[in-house]
Coordinates of C-alpha atoms and ligand atoms in Angstrom, one line a residue:
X507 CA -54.9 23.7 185.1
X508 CA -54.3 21.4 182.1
X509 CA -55.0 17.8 184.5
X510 CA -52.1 15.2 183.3
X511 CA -53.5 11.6 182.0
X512 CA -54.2 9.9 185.4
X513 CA -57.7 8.5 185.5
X514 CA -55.9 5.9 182.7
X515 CA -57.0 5.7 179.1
X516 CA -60.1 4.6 177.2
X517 CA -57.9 1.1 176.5
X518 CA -58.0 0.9 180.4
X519 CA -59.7 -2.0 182.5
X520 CA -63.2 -0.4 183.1
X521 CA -64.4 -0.7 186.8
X522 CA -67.9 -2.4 187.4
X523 CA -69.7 0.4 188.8
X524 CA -72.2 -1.6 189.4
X525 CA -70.5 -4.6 190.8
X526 CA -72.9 -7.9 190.5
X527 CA -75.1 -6.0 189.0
X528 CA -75.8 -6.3 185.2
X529 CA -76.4 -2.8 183.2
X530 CA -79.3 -4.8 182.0
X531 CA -80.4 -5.6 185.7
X532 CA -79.5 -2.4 186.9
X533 CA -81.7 -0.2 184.3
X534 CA -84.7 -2.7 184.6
X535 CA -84.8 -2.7 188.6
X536 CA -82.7 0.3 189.4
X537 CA -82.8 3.5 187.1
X538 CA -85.6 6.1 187.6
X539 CA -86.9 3.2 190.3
X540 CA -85.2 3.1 193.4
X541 CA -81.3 4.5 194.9
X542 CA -78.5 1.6 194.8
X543 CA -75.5 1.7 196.9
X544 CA -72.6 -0.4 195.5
X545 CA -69.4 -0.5 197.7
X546 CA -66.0 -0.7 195.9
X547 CA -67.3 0.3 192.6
X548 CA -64.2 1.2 191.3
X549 CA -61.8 0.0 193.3
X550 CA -58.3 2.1 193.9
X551 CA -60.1 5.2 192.5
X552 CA -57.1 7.9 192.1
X553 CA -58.7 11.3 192.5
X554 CA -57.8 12.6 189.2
X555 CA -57.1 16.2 190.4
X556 CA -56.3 17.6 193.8
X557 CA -58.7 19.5 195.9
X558 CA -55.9 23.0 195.0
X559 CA -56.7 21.8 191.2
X560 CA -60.3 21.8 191.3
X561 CA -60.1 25.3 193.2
X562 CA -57.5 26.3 190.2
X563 CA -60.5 25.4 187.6
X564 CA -63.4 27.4 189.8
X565 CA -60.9 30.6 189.2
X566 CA -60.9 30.1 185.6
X567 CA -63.4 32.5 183.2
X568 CA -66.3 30.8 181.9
X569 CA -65.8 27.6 184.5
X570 CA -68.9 27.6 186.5
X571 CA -68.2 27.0 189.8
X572 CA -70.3 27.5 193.4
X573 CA -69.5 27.6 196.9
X574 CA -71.7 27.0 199.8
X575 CA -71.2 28.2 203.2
X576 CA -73.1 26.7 206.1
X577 CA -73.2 29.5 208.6
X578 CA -75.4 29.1 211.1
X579 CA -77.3 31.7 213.0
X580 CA -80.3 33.4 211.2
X581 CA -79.6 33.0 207.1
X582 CA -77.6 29.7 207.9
X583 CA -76.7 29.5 204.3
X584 CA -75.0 31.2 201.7
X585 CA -74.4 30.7 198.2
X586 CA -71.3 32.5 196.4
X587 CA -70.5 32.3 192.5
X588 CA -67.5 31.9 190.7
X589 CA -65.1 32.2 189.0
X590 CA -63.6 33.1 192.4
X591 CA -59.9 34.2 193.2
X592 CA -56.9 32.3 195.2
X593 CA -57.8 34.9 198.1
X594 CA -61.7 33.8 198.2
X595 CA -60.6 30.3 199.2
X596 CA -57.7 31.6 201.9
X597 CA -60.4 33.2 203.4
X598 CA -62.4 30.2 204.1
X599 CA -63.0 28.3 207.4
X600 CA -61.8 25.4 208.4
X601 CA -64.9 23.2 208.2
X602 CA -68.7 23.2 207.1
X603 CA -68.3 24.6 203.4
X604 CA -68.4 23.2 199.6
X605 CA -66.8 24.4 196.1
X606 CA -68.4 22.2 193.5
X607 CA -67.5 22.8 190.0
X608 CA -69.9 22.0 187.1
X609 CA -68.4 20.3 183.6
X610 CA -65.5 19.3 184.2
X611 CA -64.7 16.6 181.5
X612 CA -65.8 19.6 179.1
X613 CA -63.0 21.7 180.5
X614 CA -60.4 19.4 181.3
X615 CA -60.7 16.1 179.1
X616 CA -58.7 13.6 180.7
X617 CA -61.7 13.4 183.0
X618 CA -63.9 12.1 180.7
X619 CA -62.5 8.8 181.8
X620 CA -64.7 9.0 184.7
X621 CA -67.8 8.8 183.0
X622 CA -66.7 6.5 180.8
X623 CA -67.9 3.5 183.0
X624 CA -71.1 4.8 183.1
X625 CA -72.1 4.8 178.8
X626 CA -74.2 1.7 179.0
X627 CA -76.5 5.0 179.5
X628 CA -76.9 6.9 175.8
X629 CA -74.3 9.6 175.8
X630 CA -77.1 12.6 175.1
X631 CA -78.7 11.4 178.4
X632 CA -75.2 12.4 180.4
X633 CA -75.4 16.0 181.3
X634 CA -71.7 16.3 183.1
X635 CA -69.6 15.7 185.7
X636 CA -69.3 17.4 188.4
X637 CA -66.9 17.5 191.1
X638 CA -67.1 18.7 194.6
X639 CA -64.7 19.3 197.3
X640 CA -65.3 19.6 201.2
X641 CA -63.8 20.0 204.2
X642 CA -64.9 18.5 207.3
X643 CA -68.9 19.2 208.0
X644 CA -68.9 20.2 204.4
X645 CA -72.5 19.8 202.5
X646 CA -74.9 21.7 200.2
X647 CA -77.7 20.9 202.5
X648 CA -80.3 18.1 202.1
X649 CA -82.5 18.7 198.5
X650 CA -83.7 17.1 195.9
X651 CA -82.5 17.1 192.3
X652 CA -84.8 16.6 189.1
X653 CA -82.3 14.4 188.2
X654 CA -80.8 10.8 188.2
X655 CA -77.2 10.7 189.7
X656 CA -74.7 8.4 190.3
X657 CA -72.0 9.7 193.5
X658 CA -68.9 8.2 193.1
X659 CA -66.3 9.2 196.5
X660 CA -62.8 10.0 196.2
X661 CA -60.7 10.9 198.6
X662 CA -62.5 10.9 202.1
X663 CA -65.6 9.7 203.3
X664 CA -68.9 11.3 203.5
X665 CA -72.0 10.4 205.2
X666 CA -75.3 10.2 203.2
X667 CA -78.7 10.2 203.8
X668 CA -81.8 9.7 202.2
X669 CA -85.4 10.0 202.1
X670 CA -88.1 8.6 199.8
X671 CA -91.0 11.0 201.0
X672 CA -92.4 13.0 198.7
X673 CA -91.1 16.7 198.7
X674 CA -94.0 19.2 199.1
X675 CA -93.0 22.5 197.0
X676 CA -93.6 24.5 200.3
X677 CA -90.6 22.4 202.1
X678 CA -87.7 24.8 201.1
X679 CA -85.6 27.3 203.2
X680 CA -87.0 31.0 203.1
X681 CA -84.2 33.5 201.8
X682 CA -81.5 31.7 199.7
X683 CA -81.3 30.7 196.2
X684 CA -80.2 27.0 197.3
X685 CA -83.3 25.0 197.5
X686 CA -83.1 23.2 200.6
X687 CA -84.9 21.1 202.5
X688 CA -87.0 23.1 205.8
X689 CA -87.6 19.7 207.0
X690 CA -85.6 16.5 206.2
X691 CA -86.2 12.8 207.9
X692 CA -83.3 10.4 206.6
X693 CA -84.7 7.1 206.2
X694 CA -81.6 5.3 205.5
X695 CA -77.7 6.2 205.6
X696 CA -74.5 4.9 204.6
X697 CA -70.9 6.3 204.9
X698 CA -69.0 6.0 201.5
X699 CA -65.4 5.6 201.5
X700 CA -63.2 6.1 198.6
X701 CA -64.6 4.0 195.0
X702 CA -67.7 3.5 197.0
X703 CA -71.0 4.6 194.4
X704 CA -73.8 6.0 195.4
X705 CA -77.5 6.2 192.7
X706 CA -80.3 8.3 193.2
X707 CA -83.0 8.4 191.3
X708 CA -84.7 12.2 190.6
X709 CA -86.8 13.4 193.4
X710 CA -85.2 11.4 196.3
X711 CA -84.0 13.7 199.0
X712 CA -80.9 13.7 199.9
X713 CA -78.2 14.8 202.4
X714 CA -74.5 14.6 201.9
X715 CA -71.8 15.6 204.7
X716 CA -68.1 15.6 204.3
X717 CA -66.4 13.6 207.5
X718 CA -63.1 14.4 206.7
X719 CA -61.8 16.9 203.4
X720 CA -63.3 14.9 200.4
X721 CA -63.9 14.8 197.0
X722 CA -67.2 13.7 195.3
X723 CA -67.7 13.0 191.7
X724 CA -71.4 13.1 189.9
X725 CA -72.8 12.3 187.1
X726 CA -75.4 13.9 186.4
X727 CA -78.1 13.2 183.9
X728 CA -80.5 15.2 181.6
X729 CA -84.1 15.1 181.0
X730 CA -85.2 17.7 178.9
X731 CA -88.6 19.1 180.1
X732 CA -91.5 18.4 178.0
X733 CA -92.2 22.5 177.7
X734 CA -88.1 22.2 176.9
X735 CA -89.3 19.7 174.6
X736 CA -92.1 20.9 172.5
X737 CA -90.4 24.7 172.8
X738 CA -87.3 23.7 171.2
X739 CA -89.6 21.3 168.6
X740 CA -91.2 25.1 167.6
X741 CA -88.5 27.2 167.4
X742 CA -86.9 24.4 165.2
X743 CA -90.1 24.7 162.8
X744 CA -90.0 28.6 163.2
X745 CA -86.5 28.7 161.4
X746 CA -88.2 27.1 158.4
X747 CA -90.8 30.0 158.1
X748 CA -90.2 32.8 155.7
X749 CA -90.0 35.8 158.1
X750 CA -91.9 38.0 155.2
X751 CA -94.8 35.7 154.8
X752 CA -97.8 37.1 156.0
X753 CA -101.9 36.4 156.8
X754 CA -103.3 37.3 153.3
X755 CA -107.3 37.2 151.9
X756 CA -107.1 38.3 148.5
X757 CA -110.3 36.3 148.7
X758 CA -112.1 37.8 151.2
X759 CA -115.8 38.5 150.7
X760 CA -118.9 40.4 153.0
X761 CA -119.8 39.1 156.4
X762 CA -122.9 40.4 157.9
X763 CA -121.4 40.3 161.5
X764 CA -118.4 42.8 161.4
X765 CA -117.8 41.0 165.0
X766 CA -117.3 37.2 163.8
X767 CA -114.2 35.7 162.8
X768 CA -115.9 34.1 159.9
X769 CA -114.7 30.1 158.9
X770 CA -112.9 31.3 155.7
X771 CA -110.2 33.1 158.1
X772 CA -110.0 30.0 160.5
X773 CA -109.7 27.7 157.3
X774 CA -106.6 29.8 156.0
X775 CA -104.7 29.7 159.2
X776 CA -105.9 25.9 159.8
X777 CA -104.1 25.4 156.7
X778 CA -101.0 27.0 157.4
X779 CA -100.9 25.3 160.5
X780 CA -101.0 22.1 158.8
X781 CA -98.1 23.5 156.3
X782 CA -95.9 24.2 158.7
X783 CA -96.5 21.8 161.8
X784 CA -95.4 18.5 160.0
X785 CA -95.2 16.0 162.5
X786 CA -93.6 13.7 160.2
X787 CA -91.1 11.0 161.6
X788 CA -88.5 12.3 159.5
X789 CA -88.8 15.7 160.8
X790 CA -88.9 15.1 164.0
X791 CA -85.9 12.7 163.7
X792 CA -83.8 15.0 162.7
X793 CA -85.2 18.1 164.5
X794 CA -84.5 15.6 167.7
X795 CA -81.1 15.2 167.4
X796 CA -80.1 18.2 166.5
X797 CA -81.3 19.3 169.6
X798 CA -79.9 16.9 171.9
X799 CA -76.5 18.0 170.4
X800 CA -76.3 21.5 170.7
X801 CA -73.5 22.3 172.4
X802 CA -74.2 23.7 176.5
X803 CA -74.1 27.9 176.9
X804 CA -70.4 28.9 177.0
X805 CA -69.3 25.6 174.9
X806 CA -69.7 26.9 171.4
X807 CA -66.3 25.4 169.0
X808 CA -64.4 28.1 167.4
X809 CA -63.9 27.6 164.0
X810 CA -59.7 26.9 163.0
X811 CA -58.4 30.4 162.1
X812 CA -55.8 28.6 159.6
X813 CA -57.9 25.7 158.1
X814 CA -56.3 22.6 157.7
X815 CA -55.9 21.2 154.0
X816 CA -56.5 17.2 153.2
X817 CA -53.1 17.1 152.9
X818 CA -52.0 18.2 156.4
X819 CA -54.9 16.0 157.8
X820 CA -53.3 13.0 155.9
X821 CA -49.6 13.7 157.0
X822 CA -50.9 14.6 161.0
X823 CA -52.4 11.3 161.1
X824 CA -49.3 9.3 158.8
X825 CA -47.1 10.6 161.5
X826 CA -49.5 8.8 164.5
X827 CA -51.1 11.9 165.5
X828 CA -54.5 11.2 166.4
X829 CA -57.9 13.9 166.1
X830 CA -59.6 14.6 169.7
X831 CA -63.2 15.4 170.0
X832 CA -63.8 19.1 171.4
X833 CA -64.7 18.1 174.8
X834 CA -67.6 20.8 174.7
X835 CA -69.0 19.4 171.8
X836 CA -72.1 17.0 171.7
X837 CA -71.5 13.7 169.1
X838 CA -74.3 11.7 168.7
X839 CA -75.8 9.3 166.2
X840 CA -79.0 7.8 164.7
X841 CA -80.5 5.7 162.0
X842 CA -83.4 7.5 161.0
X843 CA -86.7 6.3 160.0
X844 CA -86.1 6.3 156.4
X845 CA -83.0 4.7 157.3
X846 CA -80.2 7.0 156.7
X847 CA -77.5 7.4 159.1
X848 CA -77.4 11.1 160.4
X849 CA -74.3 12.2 162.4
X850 CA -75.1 15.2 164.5
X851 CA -72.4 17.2 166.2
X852 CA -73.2 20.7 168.1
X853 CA -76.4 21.2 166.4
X854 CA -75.0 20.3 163.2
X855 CA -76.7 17.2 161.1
X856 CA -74.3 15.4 158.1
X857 CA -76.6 12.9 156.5
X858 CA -73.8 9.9 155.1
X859 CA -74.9 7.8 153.0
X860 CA -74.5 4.0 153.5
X861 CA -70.5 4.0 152.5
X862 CA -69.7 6.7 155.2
X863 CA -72.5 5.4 157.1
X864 CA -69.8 3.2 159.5
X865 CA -68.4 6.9 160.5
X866 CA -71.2 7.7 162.7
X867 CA -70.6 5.5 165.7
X868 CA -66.6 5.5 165.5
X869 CA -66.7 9.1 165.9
X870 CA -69.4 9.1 168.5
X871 CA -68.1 5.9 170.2
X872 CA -64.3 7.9 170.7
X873 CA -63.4 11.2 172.1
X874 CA -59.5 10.3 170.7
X875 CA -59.4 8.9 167.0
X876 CA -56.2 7.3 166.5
X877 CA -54.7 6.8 163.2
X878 CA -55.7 3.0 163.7
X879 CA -59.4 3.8 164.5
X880 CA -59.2 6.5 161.4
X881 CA -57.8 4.2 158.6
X882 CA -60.7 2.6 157.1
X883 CA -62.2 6.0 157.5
X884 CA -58.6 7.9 155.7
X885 CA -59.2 5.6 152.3
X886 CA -62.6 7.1 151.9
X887 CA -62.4 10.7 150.2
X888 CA -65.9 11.4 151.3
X889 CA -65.1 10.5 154.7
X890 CA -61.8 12.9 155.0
X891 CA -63.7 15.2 153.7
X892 CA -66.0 15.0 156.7
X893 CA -63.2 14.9 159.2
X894 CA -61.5 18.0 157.3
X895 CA -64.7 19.8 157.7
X896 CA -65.5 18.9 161.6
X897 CA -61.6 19.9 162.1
X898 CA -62.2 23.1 160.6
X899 CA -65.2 24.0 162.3
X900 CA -63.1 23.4 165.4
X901 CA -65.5 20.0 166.3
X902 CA -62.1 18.0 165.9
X903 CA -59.5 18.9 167.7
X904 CA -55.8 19.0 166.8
X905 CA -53.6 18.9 169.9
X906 CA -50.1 19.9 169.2
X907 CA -47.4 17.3 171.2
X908 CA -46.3 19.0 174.6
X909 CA -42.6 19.3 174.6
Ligands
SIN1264 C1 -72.0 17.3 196.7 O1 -71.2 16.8 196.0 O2 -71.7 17.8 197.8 C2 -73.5 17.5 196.3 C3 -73.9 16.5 195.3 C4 -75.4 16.4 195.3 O3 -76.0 16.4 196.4 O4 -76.1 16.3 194.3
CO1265 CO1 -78.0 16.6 194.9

């Protein structure tokens, strides 16, 4: 597709999104609590692709893309997987279907612009954006996410309705992968018209229908599982273990009860539990954001075939080019507990010490570095080092100038 800058620039005014609201206000009465509706929260919202675009990206490999078709009859639903082809979407009827495509600003970063009014939420806690297009009576049905979401409408207007009850794990449709509601009784509803924002909190059903072709943006937001949680918190310790070390009792003596594991064998393996568990605040620190920053399936950077020396970096930005962040790639940041700034970037940690420490949030703070934002950052060899290396792995991004 490559989508041209329209959505404006970082530099940009930023829409409230949350109109009167404060963020403080917002997160202490609003977030995880209860759904907000704010009208005009971005006010002349310019779709930043056309409905034809976003059906251009769901044709493109390794885009993931779904389309649901409300039916009717006996399986009323159905749920179809992309990437699809220009004839899939000629084919379709005139009304009561959706194509919503999934990580967007990852595949097209111009549209990163669109969650940018939302970072007074941590970065790692933003999942994607996701974009979905309908044509009159279009909807996914009413469900519940695990989520929180904030709805932002573009073009069109679509009717929603909620519901606070509680959703019993029986209430789902028989026969389709698309968990929706058997039974759903709004409780409250609201037509959004274009820049009007919608926030759910996870868990509250929800039913969204198209009233005339529209486009709806959503931010969606990630909450690892605690089984996620603790799995990924293992398999982090697991890489640490020798894979050739092994139970051994050199030591072992006679038990009278072939049958009994005796309390020598427990005490070895209590020990190496205790070895290899540490639960330290350091090693969960960094095992943490590691984790957070591993890049999504499918978004893996490839490492630049012809590296870039220091000396190309230095005349790239001289000449006001500026580095982009891969837009599949996670940046975050933290102080950890003994006080050292860790960068982490797809997995990745780079532990700077306090001169390089001021790195950490430009880089996280700004998808594009310009040379201005890069120049305390340029005088540092330590520091161009850095950017030299996350350029070569392909974490930075050189784009060359369209003619
Ligand atoms: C949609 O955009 O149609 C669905 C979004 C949602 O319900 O989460
Ligand atoms: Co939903």
């Amino acid at each position: 597709m490559p989508p041209t800058k329209r959505v404006g620039s970082e530099a940009a005014m930023m829409p409230k999104v949350l109109g009167e609201l404060t963020p403080a206000r917002f997160l202490a009465e609003y977030w995880q609590k209860q759904p907000l509706l704010v009208r005009g929260a971005w006010p002349g919202l310019q779709d930043p692709l056309t409905p034809e675009e976003l059906a251009g990206l769901a044709c493109e490999e390794g885009v993931e893309s779904r389309l649901v078709l409300e039916r009717g009859g006996e399986k009323p639903w159905e749920l179809r997987h992309g990437p699809f082809v220009d004839d899939d979407f000629l084919k379709l009827p005139d009304s009561h279907w959706t194509l919503l495509v999934q990580d967007v600003e990852k595949h097209a970063s111009d549209l990163t612009a669109l969650l940018e009014p939302f970072r007074f939420i941590p970065d790692w806690r933003i999942d994607d954006l996701m974009i979905s297009y309908a044509p009159p009576a279009g909807s996914v049905g009413p469900h519940v996410d695990d989520y929180d979401v904030f709805l932002l409408q573009g073009q069109g207007r679509r009717r929603w309705q909620i519901s606070h009850r509680p959703v019993e794990s029986d209430n789902c449709l028989p026969d389709t992968e698309l968990r929706i509601l058997r039974e759903f009784i709004p409780e409250q509803e609201w037509v959004l018209e274009p820049g009007d924002l919608l926030y759910l909190p996870p868990r509250v059903a929800h039913y969204g229908v198209a009233l005339e072709p529209c486009l709806t943006y959503s931010v969606g937001f990630r909450a690892p599982s605690h089984r996620e949680l603790v799995g990924g918190f293992l398999e982090f310790l697991l890489d640490g273990i020798d894979p050739e070390a092994r139970y051994t009792d050199p030591d072992l003596s006679v038990q009278d009860h072939p049958g009994e594991i005796g309390p020598a064998a427990l005490a070895r393996v209590r020990s190496l539990m205790h070895e290899v568990i540490s639960l330290d605040d350091e090693t969960i620190a960094v095992w943490f954001g590691r984790y957070l920053s591993e890049p999504k399936p499918g978004f893996r950077a490839e490492p630049e075939t012809n590296p870039y020396s220091e000396n190309d970096l230095r005349e790239h930005v001289r000449g006001g080019g500026s580095l982009e962040r891969n837009p599949g790639s996670r940046f975050h940041y933290m102080v950890d507990p003994a006080g050292e700034t860790v960068l982490f970037v797809d997995g990745q940690a780079f532990s700077l010490g306090p001169a390089l420490a001021f790195v950490a949030p430009l880089l996280c703070r700004y998808r594009t570095l310009t040379p201005a934002r890069l120049r305390e950052a340029l005088k540092q060899s330590d520091a161009r080092q850095l950017l030299l290396d996350l350029l070569n792995e392909g974490l930075l991004v050189i784009y060359e100038e369209a003619d």
